[in-house]
Tab-separated table of C-alpha atoms in Angstrom:
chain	number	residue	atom	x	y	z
A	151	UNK	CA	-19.296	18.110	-0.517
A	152	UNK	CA	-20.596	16.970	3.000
A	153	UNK	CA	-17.563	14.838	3.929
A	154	UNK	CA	-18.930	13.552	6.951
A	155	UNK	CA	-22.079	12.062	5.398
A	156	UNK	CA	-19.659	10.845	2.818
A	157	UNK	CA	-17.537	9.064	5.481
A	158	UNK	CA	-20.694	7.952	7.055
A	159	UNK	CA	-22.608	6.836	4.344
A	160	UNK	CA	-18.919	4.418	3.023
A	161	UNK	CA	-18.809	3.192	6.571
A	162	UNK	CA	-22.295	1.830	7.164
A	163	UNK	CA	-22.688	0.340	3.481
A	164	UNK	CA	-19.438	-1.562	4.742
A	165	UNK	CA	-21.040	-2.530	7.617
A	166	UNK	CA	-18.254	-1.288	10.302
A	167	UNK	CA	-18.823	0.574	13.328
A	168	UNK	CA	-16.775	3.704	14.195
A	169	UNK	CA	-15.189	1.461	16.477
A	170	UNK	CA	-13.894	-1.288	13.730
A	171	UNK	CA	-13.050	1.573	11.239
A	172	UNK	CA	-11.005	3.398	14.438
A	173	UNK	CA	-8.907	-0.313	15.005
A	174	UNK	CA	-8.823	-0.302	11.215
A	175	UNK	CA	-7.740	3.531	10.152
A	176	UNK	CA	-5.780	3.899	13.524
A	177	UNK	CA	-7.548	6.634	14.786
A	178	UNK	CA	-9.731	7.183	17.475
A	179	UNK	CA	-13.863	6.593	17.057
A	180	UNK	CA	-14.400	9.404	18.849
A	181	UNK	CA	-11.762	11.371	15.628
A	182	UNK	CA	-14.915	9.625	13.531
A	183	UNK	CA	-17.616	10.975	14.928
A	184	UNK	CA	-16.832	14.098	15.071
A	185	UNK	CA	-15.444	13.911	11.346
A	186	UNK	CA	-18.811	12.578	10.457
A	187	UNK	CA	-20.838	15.738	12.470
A	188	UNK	CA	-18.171	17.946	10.372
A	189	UNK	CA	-17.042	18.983	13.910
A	190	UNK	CA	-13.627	18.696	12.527
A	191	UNK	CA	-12.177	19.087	9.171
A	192	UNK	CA	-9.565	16.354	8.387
A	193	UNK	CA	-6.446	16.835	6.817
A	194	UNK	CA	-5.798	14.873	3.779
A	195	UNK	CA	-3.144	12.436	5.431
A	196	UNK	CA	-6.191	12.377	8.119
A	197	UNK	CA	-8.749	11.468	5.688
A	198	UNK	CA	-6.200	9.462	3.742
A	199	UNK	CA	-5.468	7.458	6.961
A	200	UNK	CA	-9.636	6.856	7.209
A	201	UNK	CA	-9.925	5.858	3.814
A	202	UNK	CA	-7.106	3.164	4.383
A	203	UNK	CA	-9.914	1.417	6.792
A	204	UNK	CA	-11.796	0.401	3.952
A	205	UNK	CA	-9.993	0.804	1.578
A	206	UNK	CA	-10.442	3.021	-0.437
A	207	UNK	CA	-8.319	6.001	-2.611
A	208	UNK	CA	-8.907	9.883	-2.403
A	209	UNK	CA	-10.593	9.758	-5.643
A	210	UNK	CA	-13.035	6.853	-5.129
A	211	UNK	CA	-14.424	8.916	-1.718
A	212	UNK	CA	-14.508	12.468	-3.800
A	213	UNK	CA	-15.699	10.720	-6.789
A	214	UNK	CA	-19.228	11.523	-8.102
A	215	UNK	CA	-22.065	8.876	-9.062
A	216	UNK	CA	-22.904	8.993	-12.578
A	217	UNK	CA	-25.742	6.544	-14.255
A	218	UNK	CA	-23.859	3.609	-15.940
A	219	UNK	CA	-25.705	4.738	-19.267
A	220	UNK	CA	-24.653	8.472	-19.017
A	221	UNK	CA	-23.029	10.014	-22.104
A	222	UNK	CA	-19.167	10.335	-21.337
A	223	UNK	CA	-18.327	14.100	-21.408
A	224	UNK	CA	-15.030	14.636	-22.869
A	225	UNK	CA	-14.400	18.493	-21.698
A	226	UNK	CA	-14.385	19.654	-18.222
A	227	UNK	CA	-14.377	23.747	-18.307
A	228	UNK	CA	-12.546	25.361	-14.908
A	229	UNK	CA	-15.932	25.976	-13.467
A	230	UNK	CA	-16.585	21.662	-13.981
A	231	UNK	CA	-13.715	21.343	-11.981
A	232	UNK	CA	-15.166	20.231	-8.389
A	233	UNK	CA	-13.415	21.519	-5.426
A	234	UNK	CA	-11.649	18.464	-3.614
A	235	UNK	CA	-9.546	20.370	-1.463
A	236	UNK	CA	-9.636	20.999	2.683
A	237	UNK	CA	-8.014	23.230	4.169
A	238	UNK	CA	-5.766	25.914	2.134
A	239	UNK	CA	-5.034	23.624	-0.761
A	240	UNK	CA	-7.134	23.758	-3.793
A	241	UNK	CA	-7.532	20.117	-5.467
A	242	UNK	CA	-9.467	20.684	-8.690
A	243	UNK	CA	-10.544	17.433	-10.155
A	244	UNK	CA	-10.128	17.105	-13.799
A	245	UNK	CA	-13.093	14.509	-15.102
A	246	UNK	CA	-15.155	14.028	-12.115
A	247	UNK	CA	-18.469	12.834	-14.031
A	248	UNK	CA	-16.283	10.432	-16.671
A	249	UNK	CA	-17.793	7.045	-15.473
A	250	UNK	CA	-15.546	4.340	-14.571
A	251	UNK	CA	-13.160	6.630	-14.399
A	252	UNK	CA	-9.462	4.782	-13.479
A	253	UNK	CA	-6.847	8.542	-13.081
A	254	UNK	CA	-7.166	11.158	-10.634
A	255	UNK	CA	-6.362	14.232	-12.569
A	256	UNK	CA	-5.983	17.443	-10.331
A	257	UNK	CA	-5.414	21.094	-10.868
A	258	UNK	CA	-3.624	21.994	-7.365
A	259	UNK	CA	-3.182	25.004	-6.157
A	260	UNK	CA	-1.100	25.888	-3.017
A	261	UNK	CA	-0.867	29.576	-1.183
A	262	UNK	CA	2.478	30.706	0.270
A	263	UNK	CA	3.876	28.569	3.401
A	264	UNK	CA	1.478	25.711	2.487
A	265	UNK	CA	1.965	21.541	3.236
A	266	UNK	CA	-0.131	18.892	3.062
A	267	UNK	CA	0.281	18.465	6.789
A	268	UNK	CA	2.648	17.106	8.986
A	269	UNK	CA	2.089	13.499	8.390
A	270	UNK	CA	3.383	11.911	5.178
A	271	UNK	CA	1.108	10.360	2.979
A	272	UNK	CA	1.191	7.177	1.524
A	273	UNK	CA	-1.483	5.430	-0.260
A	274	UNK	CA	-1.322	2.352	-3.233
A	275	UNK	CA	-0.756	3.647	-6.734
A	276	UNK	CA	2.194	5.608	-8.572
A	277	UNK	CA	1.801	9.774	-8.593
A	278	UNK	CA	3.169	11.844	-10.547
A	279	UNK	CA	2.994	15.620	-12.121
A	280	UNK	CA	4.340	18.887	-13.167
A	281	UNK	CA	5.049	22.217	-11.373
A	282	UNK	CA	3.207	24.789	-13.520
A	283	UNK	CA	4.288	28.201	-11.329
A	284	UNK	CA	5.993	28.280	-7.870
A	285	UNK	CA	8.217	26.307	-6.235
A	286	UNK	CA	7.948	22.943	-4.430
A	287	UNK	CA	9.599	21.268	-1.929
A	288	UNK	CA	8.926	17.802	-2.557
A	289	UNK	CA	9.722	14.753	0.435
A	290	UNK	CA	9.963	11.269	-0.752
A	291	UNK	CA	10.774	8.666	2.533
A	292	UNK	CA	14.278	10.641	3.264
A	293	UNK	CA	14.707	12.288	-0.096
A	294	UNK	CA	13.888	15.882	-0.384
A	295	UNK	CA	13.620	17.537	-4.042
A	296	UNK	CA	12.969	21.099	-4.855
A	297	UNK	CA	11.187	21.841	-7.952
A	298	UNK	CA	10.500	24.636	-10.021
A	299	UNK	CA	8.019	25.531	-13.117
A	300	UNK	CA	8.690	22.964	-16.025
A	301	UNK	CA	9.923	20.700	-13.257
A	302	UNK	CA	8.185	17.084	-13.108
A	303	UNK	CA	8.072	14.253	-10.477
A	304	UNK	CA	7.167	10.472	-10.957
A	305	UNK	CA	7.101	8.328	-7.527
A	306	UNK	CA	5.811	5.047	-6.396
A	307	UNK	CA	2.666	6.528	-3.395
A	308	UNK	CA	3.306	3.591	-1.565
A	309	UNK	CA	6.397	5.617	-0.029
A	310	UNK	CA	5.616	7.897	2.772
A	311	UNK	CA	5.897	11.643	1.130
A	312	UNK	CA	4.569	15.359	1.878
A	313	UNK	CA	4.540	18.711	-0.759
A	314	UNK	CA	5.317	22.135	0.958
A	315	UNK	CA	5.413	25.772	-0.673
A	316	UNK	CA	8.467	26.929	-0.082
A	317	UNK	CA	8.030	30.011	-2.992
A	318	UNK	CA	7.465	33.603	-2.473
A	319	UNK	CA	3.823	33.226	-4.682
A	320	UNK	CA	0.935	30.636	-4.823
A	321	UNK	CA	2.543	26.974	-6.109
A	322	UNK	CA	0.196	25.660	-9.500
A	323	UNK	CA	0.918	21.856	-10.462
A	324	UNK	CA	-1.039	19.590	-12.724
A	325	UNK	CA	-0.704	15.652	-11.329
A	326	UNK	CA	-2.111	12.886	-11.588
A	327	UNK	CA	-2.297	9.173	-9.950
A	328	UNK	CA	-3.941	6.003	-10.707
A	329	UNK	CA	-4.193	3.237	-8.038
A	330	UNK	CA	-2.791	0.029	-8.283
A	331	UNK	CA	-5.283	-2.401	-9.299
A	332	UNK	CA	-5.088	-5.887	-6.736
């Protein structure tokens, strides 16, 4: 996915300027433009922080059009599993051509020493998910969990939080999160 057109093509069918999404997002226009040239690759509390211009969740800017009158596929083989992921970290999305669809469903996969950056994300919705190999340091506000395979978490996304790697091998976990609906 070009994620610069993406951001660009979102931010001129809502009619802002880089400047208004910058006052909006808290970053700088100039962090825009070069976002939308893909002279920089934004980290997902980056993008995340973007998105929160609009707004507008991870899933709704990685999700796919479909035609409103499309058959709804019910499997999704690994290989129909888009890449959502910048970075290191692999997001897999689980039912990226359902239309209308209302859960983000991700395969993740993080290599040794791996975070989603240094800035906590927070976004509307609940989370929540299962640690399938690996272990995971998991920061909620000023709560830090570690979790291991079989271990689950359930959180409220509106509270600032942040996954590391803090295993000896790659970290697998299944989530998922729906948005809250205004």
């Amino acid at each position: 996915m070009d994620i610069g057109l993406r951001l660009k093509t979102i931010r001129l069918q809502a009619k802002l300027s880089q400047r208004e999404l910058a006052k909006r997002s808290g970053v700088t226009n100039g962090f825009i433009s070069q976002v939308e040239k893909n002279q920089v690759s934004p980290s997902i509390g980056s993008l995340k922080k973007l998105l929160d211009g609009f707004p507008m969740t991870l899933a709704d800017f990685f999700a796919e059009e479909e035609a409103a009158d499309a058959i709804k596929p019910v499997v999704y083989r690994a290989e129909d599993q888009p890449e959502r992921g910048t970075g290191n970290i692999s997001y897999r999305l689980i039912g990226s051509r359902f239309p209308g669809r209302h859960i983000t469903l991700l395969r993740e996969t993080m290599p040794i020493g791996a975070d989603t950056g240094p800035d906590m994300i927070s976004h509307p919705g609940q989370e929540c998910g299962v640690v399938i190999e690996g272990r995971l340091l998991l920061v909620v506000g000023e709560r830090r969990f570690e979790l291991g395979p079989g271990d689950g978490y359930y959180f409220d996304s509106t509270e600032p939080h942040r996954f590391v790697n803090i295993g000896d091998k790659e970290l697998h976990i299944v989530s998922a999160s729906q948005p809250q609906t205004m």
